[in-house]
PDB file of C-alpha atoms in Angstrom:
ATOM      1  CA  UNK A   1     106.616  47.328 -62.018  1.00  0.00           C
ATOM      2  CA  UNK A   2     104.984  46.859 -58.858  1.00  0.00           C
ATOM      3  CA  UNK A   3     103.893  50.392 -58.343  1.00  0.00           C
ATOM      4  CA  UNK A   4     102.720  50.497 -62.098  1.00  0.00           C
ATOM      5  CA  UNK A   5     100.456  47.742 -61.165  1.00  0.00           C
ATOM      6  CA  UNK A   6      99.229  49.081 -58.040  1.00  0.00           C
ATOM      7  CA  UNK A   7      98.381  52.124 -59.974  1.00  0.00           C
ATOM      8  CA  UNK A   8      96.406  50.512 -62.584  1.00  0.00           C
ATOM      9  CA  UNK A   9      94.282  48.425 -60.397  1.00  0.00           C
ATOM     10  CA  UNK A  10      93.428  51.577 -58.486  1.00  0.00           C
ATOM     11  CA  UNK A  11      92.452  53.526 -61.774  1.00  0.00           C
ATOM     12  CA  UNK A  12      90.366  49.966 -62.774  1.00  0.00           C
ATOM     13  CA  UNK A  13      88.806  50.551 -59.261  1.00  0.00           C
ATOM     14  CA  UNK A  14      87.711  54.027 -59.851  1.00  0.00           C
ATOM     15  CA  UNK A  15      86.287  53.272 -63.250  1.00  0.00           C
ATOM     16  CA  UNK A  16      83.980  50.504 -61.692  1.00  0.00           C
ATOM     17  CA  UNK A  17      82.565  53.050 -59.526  1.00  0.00           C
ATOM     18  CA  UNK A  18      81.772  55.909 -61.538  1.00  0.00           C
ATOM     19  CA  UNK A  19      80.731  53.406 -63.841  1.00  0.00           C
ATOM     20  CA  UNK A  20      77.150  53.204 -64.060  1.00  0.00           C
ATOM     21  CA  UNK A  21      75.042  49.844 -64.020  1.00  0.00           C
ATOM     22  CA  UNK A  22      73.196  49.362 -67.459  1.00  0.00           C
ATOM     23  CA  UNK A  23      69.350  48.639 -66.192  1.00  0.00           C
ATOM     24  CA  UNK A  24      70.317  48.786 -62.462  1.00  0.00           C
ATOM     25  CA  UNK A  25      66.897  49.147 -60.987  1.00  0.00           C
ATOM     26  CA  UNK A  26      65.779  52.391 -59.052  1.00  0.00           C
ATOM     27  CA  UNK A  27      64.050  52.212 -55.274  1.00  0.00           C
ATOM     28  CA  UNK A  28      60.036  53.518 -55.178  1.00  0.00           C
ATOM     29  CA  UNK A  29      60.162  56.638 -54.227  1.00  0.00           C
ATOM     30  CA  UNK A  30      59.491  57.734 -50.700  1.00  0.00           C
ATOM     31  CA  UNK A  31      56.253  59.500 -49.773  1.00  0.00           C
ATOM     32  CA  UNK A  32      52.673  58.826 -50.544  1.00  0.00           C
ATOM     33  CA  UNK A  33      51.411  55.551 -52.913  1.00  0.00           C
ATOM     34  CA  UNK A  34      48.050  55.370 -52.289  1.00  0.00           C
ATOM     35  CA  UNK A  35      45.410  58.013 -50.617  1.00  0.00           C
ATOM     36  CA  UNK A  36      41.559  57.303 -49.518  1.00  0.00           C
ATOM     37  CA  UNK A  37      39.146  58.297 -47.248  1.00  0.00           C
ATOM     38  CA  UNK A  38      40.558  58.814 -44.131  1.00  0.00           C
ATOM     39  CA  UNK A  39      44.139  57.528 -44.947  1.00  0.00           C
ATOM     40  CA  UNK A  40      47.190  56.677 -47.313  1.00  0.00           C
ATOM     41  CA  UNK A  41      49.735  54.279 -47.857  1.00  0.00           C
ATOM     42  CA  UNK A  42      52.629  55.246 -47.801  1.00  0.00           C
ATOM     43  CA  UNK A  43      56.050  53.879 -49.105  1.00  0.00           C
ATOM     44  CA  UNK A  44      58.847  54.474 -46.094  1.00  0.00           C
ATOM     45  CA  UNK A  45      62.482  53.681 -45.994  1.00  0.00           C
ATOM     46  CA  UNK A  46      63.109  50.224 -44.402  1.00  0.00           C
ATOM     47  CA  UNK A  47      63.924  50.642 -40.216  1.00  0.00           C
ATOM     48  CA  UNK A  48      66.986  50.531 -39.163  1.00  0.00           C
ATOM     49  CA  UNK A  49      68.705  46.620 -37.647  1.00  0.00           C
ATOM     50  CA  UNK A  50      67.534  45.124 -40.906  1.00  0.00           C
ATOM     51  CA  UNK A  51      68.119  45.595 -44.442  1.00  0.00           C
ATOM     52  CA  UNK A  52      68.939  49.626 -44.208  1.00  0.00           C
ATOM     53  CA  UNK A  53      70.480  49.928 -47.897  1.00  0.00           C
ATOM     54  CA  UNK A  54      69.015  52.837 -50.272  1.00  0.00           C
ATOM     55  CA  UNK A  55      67.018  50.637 -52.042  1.00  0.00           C
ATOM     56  CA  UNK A  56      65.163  49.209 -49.165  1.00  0.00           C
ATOM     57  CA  UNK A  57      61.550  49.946 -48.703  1.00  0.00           C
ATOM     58  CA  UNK A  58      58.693  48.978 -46.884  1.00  0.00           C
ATOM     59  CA  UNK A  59      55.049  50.138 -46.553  1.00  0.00           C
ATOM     60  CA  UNK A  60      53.095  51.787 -43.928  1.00  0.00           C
ATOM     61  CA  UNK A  61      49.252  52.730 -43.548  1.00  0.00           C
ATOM     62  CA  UNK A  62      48.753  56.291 -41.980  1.00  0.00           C
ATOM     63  CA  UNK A  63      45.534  57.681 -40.850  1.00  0.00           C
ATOM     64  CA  UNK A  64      44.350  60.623 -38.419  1.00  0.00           C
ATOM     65  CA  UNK A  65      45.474  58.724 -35.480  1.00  0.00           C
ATOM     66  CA  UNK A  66      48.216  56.342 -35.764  1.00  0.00           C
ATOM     67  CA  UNK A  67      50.835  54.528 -38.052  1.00  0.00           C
ATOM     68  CA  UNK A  68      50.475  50.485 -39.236  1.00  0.00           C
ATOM     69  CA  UNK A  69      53.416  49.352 -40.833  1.00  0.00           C
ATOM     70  CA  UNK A  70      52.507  46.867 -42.858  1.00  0.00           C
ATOM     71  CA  UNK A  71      55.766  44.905 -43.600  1.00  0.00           C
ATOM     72  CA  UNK A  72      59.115  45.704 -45.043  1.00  0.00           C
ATOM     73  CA  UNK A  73      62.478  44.342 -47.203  1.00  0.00           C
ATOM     74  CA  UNK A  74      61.022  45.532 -50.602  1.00  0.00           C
ATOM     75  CA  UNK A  75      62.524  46.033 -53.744  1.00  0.00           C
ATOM     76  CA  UNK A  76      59.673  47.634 -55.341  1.00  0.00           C
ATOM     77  CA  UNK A  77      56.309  48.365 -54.301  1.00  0.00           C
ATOM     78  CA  UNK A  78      53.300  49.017 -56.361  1.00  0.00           C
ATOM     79  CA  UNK A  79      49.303  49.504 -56.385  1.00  0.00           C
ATOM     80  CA  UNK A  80      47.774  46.448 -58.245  1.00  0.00           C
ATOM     81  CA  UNK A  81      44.092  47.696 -58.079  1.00  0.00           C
ATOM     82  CA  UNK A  82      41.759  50.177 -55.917  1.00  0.00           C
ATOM     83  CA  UNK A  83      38.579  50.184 -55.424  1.00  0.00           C
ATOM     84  CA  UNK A  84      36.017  52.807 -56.983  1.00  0.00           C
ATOM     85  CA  UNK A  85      31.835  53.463 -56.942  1.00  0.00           C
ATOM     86  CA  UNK A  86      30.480  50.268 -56.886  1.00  0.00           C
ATOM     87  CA  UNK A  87      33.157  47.584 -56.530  1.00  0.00           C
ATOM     88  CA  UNK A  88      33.374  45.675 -54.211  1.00  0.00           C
ATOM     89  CA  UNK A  89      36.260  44.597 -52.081  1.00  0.00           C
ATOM     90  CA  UNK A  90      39.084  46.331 -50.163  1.00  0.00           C
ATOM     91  CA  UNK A  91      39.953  50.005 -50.525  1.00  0.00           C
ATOM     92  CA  UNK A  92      43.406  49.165 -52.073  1.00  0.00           C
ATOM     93  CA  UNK A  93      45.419  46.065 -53.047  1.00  0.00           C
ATOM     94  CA  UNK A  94      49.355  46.701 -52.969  1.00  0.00           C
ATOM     95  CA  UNK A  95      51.994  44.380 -53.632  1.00  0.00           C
ATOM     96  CA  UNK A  96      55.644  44.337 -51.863  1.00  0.00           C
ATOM     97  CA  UNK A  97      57.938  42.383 -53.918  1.00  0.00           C
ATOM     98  CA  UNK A  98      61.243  41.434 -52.252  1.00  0.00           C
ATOM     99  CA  UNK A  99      63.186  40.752 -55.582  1.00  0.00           C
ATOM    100  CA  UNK A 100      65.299  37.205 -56.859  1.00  0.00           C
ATOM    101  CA  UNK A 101      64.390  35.185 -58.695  1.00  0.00           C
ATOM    102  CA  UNK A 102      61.594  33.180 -56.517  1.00  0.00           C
ATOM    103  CA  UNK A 103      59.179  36.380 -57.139  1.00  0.00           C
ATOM    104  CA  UNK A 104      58.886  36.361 -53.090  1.00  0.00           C
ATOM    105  CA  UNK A 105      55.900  39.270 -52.014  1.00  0.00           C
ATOM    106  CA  UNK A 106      53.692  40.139 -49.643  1.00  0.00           C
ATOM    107  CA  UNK A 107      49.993  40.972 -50.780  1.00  0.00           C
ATOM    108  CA  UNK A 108      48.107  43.460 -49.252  1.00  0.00           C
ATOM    109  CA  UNK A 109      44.631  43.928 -48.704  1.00  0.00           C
ATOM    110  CA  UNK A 110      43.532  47.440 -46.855  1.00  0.00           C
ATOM    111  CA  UNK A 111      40.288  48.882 -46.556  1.00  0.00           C
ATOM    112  CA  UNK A 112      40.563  51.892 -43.882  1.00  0.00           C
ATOM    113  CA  UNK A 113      36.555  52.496 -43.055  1.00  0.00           C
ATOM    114  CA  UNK A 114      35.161  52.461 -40.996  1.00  0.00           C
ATOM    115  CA  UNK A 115      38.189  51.100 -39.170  1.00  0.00           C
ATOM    116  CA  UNK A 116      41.591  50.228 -41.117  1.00  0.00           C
ATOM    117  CA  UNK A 117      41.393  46.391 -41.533  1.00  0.00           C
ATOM    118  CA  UNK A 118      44.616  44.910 -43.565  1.00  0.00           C
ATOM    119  CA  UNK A 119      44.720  40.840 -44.956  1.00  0.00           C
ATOM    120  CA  UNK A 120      48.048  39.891 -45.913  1.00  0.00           C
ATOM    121  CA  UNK A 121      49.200  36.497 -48.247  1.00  0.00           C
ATOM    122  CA  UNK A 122      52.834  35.925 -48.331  1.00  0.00           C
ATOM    123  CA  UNK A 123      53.868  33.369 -51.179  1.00  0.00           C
ATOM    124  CA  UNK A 124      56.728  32.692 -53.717  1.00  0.00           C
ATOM    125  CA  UNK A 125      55.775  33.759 -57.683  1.00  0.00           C
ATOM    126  CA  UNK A 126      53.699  36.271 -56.463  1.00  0.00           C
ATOM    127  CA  UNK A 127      55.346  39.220 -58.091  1.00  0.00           C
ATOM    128  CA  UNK A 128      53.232  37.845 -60.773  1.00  0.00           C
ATOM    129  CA  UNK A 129      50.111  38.227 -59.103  1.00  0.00           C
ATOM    130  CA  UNK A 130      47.136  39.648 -61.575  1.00  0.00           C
ATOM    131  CA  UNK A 131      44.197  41.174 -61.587  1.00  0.00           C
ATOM    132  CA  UNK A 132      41.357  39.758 -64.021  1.00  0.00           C
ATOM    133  CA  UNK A 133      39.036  41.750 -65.655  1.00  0.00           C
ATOM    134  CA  UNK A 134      35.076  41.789 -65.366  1.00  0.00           C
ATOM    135  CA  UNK A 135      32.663  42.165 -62.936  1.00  0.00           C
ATOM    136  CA  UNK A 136      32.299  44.547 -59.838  1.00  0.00           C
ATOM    137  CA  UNK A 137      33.736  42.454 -57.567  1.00  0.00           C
ATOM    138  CA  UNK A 138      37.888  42.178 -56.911  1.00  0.00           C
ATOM    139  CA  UNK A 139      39.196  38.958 -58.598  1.00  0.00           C
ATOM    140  CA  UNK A 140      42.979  38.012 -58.797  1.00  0.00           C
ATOM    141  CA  UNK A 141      45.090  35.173 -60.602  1.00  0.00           C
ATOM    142  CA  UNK A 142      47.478  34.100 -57.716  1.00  0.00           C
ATOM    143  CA  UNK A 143      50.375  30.940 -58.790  1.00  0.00           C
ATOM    144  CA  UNK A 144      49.932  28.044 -57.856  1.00  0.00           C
ATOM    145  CA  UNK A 145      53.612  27.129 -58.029  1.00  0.00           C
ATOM    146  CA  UNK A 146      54.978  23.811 -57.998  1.00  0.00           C
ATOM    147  CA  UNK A 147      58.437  23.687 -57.014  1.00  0.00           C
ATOM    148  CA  UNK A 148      61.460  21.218 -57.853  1.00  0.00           C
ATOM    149  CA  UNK A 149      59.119  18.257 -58.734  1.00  0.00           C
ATOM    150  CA  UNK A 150      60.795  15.234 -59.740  1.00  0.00           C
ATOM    151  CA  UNK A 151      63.634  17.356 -58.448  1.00  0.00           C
ATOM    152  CA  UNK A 152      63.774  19.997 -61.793  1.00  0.00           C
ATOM    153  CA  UNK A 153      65.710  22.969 -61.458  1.00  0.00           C
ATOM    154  CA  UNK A 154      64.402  26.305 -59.749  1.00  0.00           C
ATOM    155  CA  UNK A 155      63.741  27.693 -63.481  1.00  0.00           C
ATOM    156  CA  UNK A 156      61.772  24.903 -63.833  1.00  0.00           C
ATOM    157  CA  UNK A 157      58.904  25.816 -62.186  1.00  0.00           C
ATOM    158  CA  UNK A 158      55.242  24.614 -63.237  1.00  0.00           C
ATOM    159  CA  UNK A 159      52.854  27.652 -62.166  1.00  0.00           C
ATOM    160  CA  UNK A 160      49.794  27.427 -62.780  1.00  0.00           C
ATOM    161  CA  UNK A 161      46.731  30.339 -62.043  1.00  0.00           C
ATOM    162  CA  UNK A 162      44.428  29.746 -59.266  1.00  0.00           C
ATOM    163  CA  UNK A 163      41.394  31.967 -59.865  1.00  0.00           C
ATOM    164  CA  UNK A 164      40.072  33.626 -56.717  1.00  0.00           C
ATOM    165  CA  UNK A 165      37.420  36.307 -55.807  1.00  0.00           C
ATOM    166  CA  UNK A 166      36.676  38.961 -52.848  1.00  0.00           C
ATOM    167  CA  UNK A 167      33.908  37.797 -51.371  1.00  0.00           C
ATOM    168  CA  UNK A 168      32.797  39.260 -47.459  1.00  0.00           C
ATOM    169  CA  UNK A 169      35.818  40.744 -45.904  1.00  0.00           C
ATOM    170  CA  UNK A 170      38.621  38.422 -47.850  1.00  0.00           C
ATOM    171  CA  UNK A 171      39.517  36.523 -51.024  1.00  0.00           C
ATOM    172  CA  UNK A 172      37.680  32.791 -51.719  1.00  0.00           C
ATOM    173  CA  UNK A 173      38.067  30.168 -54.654  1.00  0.00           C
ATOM    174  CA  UNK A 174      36.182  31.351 -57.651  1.00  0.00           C
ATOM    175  CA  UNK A 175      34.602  28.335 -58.517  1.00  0.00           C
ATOM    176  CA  UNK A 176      32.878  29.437 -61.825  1.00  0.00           C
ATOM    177  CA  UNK A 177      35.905  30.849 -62.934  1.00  0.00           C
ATOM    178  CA  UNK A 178      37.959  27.357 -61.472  1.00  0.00           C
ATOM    179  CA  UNK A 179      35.247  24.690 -63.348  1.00  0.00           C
ATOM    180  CA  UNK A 180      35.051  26.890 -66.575  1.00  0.00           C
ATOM    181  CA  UNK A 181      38.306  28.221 -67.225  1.00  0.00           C
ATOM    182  CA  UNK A 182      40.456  27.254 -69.653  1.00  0.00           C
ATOM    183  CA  UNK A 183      43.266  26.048 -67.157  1.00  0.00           C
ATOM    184  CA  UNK A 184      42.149  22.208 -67.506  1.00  0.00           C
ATOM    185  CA  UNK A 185      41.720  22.640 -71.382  1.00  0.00           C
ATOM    186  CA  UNK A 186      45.183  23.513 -72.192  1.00  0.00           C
ATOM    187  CA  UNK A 187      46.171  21.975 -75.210  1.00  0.00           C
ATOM    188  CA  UNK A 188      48.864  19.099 -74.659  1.00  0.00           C
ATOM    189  CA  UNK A 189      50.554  16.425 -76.875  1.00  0.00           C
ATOM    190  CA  UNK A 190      50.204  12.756 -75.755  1.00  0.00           C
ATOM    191  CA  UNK A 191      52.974  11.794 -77.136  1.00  0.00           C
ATOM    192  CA  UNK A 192      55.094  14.476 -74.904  1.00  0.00           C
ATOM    193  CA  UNK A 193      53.524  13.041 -71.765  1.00  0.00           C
ATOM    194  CA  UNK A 194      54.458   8.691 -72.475  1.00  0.00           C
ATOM    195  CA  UNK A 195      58.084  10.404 -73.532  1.00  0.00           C
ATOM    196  CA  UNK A 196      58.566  11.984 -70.076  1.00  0.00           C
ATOM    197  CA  UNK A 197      57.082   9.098 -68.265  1.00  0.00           C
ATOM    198  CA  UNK A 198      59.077   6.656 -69.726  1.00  0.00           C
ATOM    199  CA  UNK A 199      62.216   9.076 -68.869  1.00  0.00           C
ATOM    200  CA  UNK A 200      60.891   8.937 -65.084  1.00  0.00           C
ATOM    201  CA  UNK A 201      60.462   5.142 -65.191  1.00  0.00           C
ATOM    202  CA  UNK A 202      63.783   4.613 -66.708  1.00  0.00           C
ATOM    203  CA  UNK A 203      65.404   6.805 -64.661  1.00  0.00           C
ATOM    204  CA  UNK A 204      63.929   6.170 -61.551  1.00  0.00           C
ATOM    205  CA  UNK A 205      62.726   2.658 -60.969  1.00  0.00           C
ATOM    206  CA  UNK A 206      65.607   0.278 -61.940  1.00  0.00           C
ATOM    207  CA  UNK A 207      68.281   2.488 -60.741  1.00  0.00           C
ATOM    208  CA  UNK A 208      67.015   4.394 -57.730  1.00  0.00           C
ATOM    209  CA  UNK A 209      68.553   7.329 -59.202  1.00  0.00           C
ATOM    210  CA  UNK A 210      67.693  10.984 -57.286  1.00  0.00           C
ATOM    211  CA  UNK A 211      68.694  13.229 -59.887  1.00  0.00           C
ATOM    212  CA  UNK A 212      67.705  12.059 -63.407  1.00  0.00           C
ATOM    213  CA  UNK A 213      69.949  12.469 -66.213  1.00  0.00           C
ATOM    214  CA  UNK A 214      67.566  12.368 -68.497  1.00  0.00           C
ATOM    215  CA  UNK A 215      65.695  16.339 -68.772  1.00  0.00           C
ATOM    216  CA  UNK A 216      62.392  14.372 -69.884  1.00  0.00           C
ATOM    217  CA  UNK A 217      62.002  12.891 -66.140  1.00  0.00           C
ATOM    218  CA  UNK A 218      61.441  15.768 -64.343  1.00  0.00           C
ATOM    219  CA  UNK A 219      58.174  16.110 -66.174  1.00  0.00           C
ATOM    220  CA  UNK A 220      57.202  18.801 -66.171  1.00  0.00           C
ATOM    221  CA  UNK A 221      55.088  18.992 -68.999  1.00  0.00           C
ATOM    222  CA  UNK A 222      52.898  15.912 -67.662  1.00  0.00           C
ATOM    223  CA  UNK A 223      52.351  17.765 -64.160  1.00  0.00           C
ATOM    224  CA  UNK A 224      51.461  20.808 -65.651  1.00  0.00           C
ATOM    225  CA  UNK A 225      48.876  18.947 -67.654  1.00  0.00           C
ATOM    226  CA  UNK A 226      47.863  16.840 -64.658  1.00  0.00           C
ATOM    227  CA  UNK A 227      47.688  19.565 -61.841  1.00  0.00           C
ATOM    228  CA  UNK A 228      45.520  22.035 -64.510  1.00  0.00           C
ATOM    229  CA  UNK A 229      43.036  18.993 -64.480  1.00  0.00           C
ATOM    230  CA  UNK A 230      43.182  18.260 -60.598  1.00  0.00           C
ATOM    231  CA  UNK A 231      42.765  22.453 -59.744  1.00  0.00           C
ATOM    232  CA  UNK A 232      39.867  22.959 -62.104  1.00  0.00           C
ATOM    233  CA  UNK A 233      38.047  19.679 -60.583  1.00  0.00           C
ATOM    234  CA  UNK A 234      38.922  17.299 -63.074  1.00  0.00           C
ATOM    235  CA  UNK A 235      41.587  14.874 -61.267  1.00  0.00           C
ATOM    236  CA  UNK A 236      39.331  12.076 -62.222  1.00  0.00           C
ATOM    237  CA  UNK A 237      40.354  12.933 -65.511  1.00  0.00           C
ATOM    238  CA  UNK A 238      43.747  13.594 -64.825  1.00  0.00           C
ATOM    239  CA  UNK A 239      43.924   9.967 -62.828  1.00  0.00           C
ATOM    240  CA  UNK A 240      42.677   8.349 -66.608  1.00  0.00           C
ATOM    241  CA  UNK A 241      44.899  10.598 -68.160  1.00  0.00           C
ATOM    242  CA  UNK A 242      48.318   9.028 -66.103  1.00  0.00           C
ATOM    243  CA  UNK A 243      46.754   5.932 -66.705  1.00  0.00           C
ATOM    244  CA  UNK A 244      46.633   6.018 -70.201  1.00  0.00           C
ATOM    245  CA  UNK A 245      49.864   7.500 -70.898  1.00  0.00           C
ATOM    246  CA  UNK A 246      52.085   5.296 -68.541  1.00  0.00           C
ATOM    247  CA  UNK A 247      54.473   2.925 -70.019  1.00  0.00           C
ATOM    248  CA  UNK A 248      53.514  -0.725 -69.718  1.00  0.00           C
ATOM    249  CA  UNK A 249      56.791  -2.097 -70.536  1.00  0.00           C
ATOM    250  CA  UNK A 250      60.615  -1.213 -70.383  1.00  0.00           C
ATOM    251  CA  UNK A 251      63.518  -2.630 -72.258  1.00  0.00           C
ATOM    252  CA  UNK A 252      61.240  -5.806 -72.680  1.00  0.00           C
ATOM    253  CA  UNK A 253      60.432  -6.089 -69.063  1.00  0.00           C
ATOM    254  CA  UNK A 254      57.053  -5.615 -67.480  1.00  0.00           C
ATOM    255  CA  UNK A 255      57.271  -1.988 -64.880  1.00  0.00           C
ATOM    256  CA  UNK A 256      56.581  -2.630 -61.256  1.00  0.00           C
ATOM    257  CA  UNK A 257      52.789  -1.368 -61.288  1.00  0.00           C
ATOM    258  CA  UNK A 258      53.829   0.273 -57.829  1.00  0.00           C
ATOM    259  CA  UNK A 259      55.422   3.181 -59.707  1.00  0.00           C
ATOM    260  CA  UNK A 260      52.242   4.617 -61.049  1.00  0.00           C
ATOM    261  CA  UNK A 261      51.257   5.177 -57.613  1.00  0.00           C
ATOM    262  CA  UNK A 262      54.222   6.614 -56.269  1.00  0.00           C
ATOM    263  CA  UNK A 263      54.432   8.872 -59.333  1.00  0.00           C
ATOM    264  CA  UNK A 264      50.560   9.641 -58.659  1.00  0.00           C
ATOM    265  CA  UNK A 265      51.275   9.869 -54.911  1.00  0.00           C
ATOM    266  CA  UNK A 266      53.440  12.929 -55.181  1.00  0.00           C
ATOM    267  CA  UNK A 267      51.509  14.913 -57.762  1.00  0.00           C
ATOM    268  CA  UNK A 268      48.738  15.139 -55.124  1.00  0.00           C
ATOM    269  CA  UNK A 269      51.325  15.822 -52.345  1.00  0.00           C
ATOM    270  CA  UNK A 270      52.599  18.323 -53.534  1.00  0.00           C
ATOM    271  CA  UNK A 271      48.970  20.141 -54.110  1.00  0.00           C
ATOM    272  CA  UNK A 272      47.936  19.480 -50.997  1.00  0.00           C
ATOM    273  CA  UNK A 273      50.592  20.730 -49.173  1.00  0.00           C
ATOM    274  CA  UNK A 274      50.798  23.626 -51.111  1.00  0.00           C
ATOM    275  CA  UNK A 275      50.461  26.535 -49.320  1.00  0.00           C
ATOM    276  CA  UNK A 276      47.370  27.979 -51.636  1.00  0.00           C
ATOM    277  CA  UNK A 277      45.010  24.679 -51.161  1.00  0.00           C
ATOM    278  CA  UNK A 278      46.088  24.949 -47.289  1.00  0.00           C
ATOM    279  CA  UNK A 279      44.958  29.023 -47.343  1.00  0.00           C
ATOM    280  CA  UNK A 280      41.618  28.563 -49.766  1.00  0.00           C
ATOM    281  CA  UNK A 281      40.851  25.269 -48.505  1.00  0.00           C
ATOM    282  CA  UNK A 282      39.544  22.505 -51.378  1.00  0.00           C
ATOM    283  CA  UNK A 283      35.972  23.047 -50.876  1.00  0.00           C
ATOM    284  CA  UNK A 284      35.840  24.128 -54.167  1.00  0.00           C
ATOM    285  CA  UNK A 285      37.588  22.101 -55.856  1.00  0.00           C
ATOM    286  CA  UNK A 286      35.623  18.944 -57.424  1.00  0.00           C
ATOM    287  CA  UNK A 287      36.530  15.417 -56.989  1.00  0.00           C
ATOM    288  CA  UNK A 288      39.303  17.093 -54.115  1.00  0.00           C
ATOM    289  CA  UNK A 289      38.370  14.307 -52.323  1.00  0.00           C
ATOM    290  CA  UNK A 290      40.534  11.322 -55.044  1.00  0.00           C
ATOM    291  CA  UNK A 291      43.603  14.229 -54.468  1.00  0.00           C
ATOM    292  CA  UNK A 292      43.369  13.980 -50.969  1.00  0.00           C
ATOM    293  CA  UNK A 293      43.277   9.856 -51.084  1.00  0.00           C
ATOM    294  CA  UNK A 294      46.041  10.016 -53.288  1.00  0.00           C
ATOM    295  CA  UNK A 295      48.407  12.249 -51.074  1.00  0.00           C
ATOM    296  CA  UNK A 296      47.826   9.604 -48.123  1.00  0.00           C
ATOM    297  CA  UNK A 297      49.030   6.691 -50.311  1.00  0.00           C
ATOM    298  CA  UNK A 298      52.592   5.549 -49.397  1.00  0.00           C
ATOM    299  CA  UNK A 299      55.351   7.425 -50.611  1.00  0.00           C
TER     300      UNK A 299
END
C-alpha cells in the first residue's frame, strides 16, 4: 500500500508540472520597446542578486555612448504614450508595473535630446495610470488612492483621478482640468452618506471600537464624495456637505460634537499626507488652505 501511494503522489506530481496554468501571464519580451532619435529603451532581464526568475524584467535607456538603467522587478512593461510633431512633453512615457494587487509601478519620463533626461514617480494604483485625450501637450490621470480609511479592507480602496499636465521639463496640477472636471460633480445619494455616518458614530464613539462591525463605517462612499470635492477645490463644500449629513442624535442621546472633527480631521490627513499632494504641491488646489487647517486639528 505504501509504495502504491508513493507512486501515485509522484504521478500527481508530474501532472502538476506538465500541467499548464490557464491565463498564467507571459514576461515582455526582451529586446527593444521604444526607439528615438539618438536612443531606445530597451526591456532587459532583471540583474542578477535580486529577483532573477524568467519573468523578471526591468528597463534600460541605451544611446551611442552609454547604458541608464532605469529601474527593475517588473512584471510587465509597456509604452503609455510618445511624443510626435508638435507635442509637447518627453520623448516617451513607459510604465514598469511590479504586479499584486496594490498596482505598485514606476513611471517613466525620458526625453534623450539633446541630452537623455529621465523623471521617475513611484506610487501604488499606478498600473492604472492614463493618458487623457486633447490638446498638444502630455496630460495623465494619476490615483489619488486612499488607503484603509476608517480601517476598510485593501479592496476597499477609494481612488480617485488627479488630473495633471507636462508643463517645462515635468508634470504640474492641471488646474482647468482639476476646477472643471467632473470629479467633484459625481453624482451621490444623501441618504447613503447619514447611513455610513451614523455606522461610524455608532461604531466608533460609544465603544472605542478599531475595527467596525458594521461595513457602512468604513465609509467609503462619504470619502469618496468628500475627497472629489476637497481635490477639485471645493472642500468648503465638502466641509457643508459633512455638516449636513452628520447625525445629530444616537439611540436618543445627543453625539459628542467632537466626533465631527475627528472624523473631518482624518479625511484631510490623509490628503495631505498623501504622497501626490506632497509631489504636486496644493498650489492648485482652491480653498487647500481649510484642508491643511483641518489636518492640524487634534486627532
Amino acid at each position: 500500500m505504501a509504495v502504491w501511494l508513493d507512486r501515485l503522489g509522484a504521478l500527481l506530481a508530474s501532472l502538476v508540472l506538465l500541467t499548464p496554468v490557464a491565463g498564467a501571464a507571459q514576461p515582455a519580451p526582451l529586446g527593444s520597446l521604444w526607439r528615438g532619435k539618438g536612443g531606445e529603451v530597451r526591456v532587459v532581464a532583471c540583474p542578477p542578486g535580486g529577483d532573477t526568475d524568467a519573468y523578471c524584467r526591468a528597463l534600460a535607456v541605451t544611446t551611442a555612448t552609454r547604458t541608464i538603467r532605469l529601474g527593475g522587478g517588473y512584471m510587465s512593461v509597456k509604452t503609455l504614450w510618445q511624443r510626435d510633431g508638435a507635442r509637447s512633453g518627453p520623448d516617451v512615457l513607459v510604465l514598469g508595473d511590479f504586479g499584486g494587487s496594490g498596482g505598485d509601478a514606476d513611471l517613466f519620463a525620458v526625453t534623450l535630446t539633446p541630452e537623455v533626461h529621465v523623471t521617475k514617480w513611484t506610487g501604488e494604483r499606478f498600473d492604472i495610470v492614463a493618458v487623457r485625450p486633447g490638446g498638444p501637450a502630455l496630460r495623465l490621470t494619476l490615483p489619488f488612492d486612499i488607503e484603509y480609511f476608517n480601517d476598510a479592507p485593501h479592496a476597499g480602496v477609494i481612488i480617485l483621478p488627479l488630473p495633471v499636465i507636462w508643463s517645462g521639463n515635468g508634470l504640474v496640477l492641471d488646474r482647468r482640468a482639476l476646477t472643471t472636471g467632473h470629479v467633484s460633480r459625481r453624482s451621490s445619494d444623501p441618504a447613503v452618506m447619514r447611513r455610513e455616518l451614523r455606522a461610524w458614530v455608532s461604531e466608533r464613539l460609544p465603544h472605542g471600537r478599531d475595527h467596525p462591525k458594521d461595513p457602512d463605517a468604513y465609509t467609503q462612499a462619504s470619502v469618496e464624495k468628500l475627497v472629489g470635492l476637497m481635490l477639485s477645490g471645493h472642500a468648503d463644500e465638502a466641509r457643508r456637505m459633512l455638516d449636513r449629513n452628520w447625525p445629530q442624535r444616537l439611540d436618543g442621546q445627543e453625539i459628542i460634537p467632537s466626533g465631527e472633527d475627528r472624523f473631518w480631521s482624518a479625511i484631510c490627513r490623509a490628503v495631505v499626507t498623501h504622497h501626490l499632494w506632497r509631489t504636486f504641491g496644493p498650489a492648485g488646489i482652491p480653498h487647500a488652505d481649510l484642508i491643511q487647517r483641518g489636518a492640524a486639528l487634534p486627532a
